[in-house]
Coordinates of N, CA and C in Angstrom, one line a residue:
X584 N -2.7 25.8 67.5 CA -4.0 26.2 68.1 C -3.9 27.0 69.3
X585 N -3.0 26.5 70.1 CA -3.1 27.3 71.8 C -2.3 28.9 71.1
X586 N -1.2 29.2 70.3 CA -1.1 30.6 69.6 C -2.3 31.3 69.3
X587 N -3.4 30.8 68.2 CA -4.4 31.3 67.8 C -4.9 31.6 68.7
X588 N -5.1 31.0 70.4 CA -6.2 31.4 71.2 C -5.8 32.4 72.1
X589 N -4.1 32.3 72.0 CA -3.9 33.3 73.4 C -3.4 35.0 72.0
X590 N -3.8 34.8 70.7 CA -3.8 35.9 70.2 C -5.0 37.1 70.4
X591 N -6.1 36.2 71.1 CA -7.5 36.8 71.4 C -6.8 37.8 73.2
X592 N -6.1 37.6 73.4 CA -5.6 38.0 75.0 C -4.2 39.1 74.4
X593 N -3.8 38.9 73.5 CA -2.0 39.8 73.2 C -2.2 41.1 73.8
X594 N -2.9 41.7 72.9 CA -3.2 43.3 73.0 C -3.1 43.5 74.7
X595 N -3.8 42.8 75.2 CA -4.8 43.2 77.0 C -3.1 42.6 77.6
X596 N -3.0 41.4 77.2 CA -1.7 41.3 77.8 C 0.0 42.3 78.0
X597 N -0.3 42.5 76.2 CA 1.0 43.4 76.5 C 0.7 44.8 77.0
X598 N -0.6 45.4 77.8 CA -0.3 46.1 78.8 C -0.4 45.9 79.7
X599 N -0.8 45.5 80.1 CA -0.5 44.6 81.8 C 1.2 43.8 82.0
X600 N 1.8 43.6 81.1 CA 3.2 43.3 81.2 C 3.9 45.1 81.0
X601 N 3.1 46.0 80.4 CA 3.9 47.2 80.4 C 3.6 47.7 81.6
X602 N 2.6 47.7 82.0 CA 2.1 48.2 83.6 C 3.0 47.5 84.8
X603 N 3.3 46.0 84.5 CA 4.5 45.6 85.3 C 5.5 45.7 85.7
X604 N 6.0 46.2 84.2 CA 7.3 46.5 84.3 C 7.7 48.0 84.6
X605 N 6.4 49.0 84.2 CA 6.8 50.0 84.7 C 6.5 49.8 86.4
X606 N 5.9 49.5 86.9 CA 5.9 49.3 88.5 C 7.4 48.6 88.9
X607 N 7.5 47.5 88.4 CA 9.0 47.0 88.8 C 9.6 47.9 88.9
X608 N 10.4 49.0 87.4 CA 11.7 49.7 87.2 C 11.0 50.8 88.2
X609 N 9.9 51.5 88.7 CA 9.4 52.6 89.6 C 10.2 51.6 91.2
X610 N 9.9 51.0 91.2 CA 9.9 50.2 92.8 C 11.3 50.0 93.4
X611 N 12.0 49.4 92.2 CA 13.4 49.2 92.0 C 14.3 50.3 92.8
X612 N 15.4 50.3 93.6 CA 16.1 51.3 94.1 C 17.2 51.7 93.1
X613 N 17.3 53.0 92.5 CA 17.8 53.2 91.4 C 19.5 53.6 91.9
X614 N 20.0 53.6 93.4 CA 20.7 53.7 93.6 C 21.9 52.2 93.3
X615 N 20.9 51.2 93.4 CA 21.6 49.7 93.4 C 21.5 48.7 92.4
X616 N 20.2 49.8 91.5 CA 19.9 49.1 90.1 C 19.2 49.7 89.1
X617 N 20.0 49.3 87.8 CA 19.5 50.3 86.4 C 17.8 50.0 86.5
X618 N 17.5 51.1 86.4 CA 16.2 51.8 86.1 C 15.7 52.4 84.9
X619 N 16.7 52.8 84.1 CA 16.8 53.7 83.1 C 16.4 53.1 81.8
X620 N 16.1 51.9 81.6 CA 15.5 51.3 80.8 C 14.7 52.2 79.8
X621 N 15.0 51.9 77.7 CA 13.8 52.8 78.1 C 12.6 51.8 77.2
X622 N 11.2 51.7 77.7 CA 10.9 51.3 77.6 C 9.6 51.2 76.4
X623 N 9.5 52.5 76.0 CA 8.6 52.9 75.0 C 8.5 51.7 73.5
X624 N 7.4 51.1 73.4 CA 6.8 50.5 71.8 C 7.6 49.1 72.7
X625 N 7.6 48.7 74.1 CA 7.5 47.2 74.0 C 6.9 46.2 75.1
X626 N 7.4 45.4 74.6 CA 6.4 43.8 75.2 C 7.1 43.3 75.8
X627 N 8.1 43.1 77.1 CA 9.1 42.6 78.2 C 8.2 41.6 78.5
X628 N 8.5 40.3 78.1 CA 8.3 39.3 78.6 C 9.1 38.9 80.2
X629 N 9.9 39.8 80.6 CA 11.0 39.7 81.7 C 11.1 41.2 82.4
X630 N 11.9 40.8 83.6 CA 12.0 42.1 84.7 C 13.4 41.9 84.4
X631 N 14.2 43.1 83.7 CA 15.5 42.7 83.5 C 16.1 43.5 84.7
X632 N 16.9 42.7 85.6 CA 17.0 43.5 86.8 C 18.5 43.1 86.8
X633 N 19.4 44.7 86.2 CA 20.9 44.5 86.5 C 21.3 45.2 87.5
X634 N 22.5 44.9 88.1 CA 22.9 45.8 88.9 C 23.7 46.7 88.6
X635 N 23.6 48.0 89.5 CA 24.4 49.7 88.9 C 26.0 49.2 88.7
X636 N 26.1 48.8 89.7 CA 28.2 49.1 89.8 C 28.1 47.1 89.9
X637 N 29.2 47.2 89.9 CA 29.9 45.3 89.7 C 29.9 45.3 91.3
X638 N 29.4 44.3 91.6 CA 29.4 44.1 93.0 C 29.0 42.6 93.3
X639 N 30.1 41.5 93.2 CA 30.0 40.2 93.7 C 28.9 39.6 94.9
X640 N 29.7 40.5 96.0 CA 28.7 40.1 97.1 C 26.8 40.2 96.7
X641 N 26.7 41.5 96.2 CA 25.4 41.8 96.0 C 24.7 41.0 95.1
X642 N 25.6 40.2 94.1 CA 25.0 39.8 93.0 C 24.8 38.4 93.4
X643 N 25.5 37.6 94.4 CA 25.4 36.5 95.2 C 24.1 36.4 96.1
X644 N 23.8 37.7 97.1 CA 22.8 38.1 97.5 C 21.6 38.0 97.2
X645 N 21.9 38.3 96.0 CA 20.1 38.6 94.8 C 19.8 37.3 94.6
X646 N 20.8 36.3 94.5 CA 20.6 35.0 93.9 C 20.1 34.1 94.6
X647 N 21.1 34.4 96.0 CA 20.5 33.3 97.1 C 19.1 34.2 97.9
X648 N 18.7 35.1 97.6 CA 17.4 35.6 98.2 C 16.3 35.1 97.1
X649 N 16.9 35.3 95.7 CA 15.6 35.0 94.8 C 14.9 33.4 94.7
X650 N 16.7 32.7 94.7 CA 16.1 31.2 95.7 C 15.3 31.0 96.5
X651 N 15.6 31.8 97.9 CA 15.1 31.1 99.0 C 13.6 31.6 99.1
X652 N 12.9 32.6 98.0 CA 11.7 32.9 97.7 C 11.2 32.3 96.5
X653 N 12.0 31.7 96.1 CA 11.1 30.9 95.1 C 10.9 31.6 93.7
X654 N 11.9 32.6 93.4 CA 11.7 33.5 92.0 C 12.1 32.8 91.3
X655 N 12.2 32.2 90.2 CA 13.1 31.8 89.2 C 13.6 33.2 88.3
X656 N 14.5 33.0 87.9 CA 15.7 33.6 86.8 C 16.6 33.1 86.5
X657 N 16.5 33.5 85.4 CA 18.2 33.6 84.4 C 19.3 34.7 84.7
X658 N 20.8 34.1 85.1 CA 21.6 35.2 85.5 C 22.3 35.0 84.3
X659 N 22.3 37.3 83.8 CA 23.0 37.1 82.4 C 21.8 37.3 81.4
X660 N 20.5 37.6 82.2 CA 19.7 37.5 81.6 C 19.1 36.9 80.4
X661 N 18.6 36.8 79.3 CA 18.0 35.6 78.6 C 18.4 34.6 77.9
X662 N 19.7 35.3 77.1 CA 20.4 34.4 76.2 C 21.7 33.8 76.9
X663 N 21.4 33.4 78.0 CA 22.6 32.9 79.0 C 23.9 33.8 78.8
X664 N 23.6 35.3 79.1 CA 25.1 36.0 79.2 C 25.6 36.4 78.4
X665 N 26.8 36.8 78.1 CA 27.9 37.2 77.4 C 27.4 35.8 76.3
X666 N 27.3 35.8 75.1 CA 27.8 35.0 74.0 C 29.1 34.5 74.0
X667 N 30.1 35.8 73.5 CA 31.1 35.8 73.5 C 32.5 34.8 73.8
X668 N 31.8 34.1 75.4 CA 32.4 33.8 76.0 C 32.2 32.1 75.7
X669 N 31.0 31.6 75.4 CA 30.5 30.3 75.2 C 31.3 29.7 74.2
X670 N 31.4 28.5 74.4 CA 32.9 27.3 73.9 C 32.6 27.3 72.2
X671 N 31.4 27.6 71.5 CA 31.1 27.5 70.1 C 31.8 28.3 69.3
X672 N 31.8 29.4 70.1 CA 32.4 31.1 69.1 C 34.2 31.0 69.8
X673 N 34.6 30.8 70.7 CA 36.1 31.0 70.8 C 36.7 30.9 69.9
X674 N 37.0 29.3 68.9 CA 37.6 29.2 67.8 C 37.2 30.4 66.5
X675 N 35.9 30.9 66.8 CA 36.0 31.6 65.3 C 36.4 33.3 65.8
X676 N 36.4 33.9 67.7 CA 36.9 35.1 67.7 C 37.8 34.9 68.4
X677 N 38.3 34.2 69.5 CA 39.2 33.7 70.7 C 38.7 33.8 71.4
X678 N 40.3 33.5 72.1 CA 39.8 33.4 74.1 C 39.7 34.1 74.3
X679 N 40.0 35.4 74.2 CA 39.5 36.8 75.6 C 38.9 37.8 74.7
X680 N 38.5 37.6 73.1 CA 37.8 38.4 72.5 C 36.2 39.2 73.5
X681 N 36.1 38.4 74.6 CA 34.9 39.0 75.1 C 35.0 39.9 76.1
X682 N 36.3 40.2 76.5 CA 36.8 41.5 77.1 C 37.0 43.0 76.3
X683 N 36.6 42.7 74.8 CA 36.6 43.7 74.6 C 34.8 44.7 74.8
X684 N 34.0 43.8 75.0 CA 33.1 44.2 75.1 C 31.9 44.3 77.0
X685 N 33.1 45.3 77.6 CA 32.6 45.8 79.2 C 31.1 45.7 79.2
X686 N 29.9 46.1 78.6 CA 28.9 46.3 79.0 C 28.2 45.0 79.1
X687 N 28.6 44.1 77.8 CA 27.6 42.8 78.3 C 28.7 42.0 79.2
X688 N 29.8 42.4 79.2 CA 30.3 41.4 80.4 C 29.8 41.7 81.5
X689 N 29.4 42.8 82.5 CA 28.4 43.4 83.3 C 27.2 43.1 83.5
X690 N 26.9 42.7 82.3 CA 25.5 41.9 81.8 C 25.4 40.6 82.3
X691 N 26.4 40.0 81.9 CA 26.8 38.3 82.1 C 26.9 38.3 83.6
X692 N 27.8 38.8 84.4 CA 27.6 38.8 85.5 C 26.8 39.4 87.1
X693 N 26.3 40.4 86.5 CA 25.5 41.3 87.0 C 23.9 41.9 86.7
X694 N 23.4 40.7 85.9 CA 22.4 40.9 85.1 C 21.6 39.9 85.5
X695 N 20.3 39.5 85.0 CA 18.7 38.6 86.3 C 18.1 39.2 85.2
X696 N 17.4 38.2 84.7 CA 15.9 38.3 83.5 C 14.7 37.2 84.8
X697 N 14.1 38.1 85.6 CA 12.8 37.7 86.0 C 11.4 37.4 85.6
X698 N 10.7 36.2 85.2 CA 8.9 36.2 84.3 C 8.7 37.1 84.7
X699 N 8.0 38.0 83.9 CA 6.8 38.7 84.0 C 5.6 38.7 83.6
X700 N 4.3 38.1 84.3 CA 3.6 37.0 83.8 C 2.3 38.4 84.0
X701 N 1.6 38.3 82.8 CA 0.2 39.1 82.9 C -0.8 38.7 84.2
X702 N -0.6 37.5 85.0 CA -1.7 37.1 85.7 C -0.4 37.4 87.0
X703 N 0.4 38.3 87.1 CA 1.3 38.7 88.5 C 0.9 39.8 89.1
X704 N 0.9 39.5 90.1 CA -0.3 41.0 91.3 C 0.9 41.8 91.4
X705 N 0.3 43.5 91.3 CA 1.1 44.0 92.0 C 1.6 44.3 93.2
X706 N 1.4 43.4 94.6 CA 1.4 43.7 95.4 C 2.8 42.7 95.4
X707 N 2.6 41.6 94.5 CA 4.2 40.6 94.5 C 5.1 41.6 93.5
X708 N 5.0 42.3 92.9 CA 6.1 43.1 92.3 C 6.9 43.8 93.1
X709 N 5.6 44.4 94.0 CA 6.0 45.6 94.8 C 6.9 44.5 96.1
X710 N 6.3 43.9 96.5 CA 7.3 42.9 97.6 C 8.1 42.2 97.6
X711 N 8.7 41.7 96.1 CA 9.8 41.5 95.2 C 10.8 42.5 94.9
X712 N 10.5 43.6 95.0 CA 11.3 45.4 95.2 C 11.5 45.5 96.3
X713 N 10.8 45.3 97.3 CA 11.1 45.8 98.6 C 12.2 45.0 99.0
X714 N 12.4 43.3 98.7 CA 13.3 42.3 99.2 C 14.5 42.8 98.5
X715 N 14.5 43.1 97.5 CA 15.8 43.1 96.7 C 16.3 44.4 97.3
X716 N 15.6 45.5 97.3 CA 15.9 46.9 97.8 C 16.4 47.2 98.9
X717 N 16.3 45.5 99.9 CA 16.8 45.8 100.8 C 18.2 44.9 101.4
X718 N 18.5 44.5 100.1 CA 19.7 43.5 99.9 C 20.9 44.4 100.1

């Protein structure tokens, strides 16, 4: 029943989540994080906010700032990270099979899936950019 009702809202919703996320990846400093996203024919239930280059400190940073404001996320974004790496799959590819794959390992550690909620103002997107932007 609550599917059926929030199907009367989809449409209006998934642009106002495209309008979000294009404000996010615009706001975003593209010097310290992928932007390049591309975004055409979809529905980002999330602000997927990775970082440009591997950078520990920074990625510590983001974490304990998104804490201390009360953002929730997933680091590794949605599907908790690298696969690869998780104790289920070792036995059927191994132990370091997931070093052959650099980009989602990058992902796994350098990667933040943020809600993106149709009822989020843009003035918290925009001051959510600014905090990080200035990490």
């Amino acid at each position: 029943v609550i599917g059926r009702n929030q199907l009367k809202r989809l449409d209006k919703n998934i642009v106002k989540r495209n309008e979000n996320l294009k404000l996010f990846l615009n706001s975003l400093d593209s010097r310290k994080y992928r932007t390049d996203f591309n975004t055409e024919g979809c529905s980002n239930y999330a602000f997927t906010l990775i970082l440009k280059n591997k950078d520990d400190k920074l990625a510590h940073r983001v974490m304990e700032t998104l804490d201390v404001i009360n953002v929730e996320y997933r680091r590794g974004t949605s599907g908790g990270g690298n696969q690869l790496r998780q104790p289920y799959l070792k036995q059927l590819v191994g132990e370091d099979f997931h070093k052959n794959f650099p980009e989602t390992e990058h992902i796994h550690f350098f990667g933040f899936y943020i809600g993106n909620y149709p009822c989020l103002e843009s003035q918290k997107i925009e001051r959510l950019c600014h905090i990080l932007n200035e990490l």
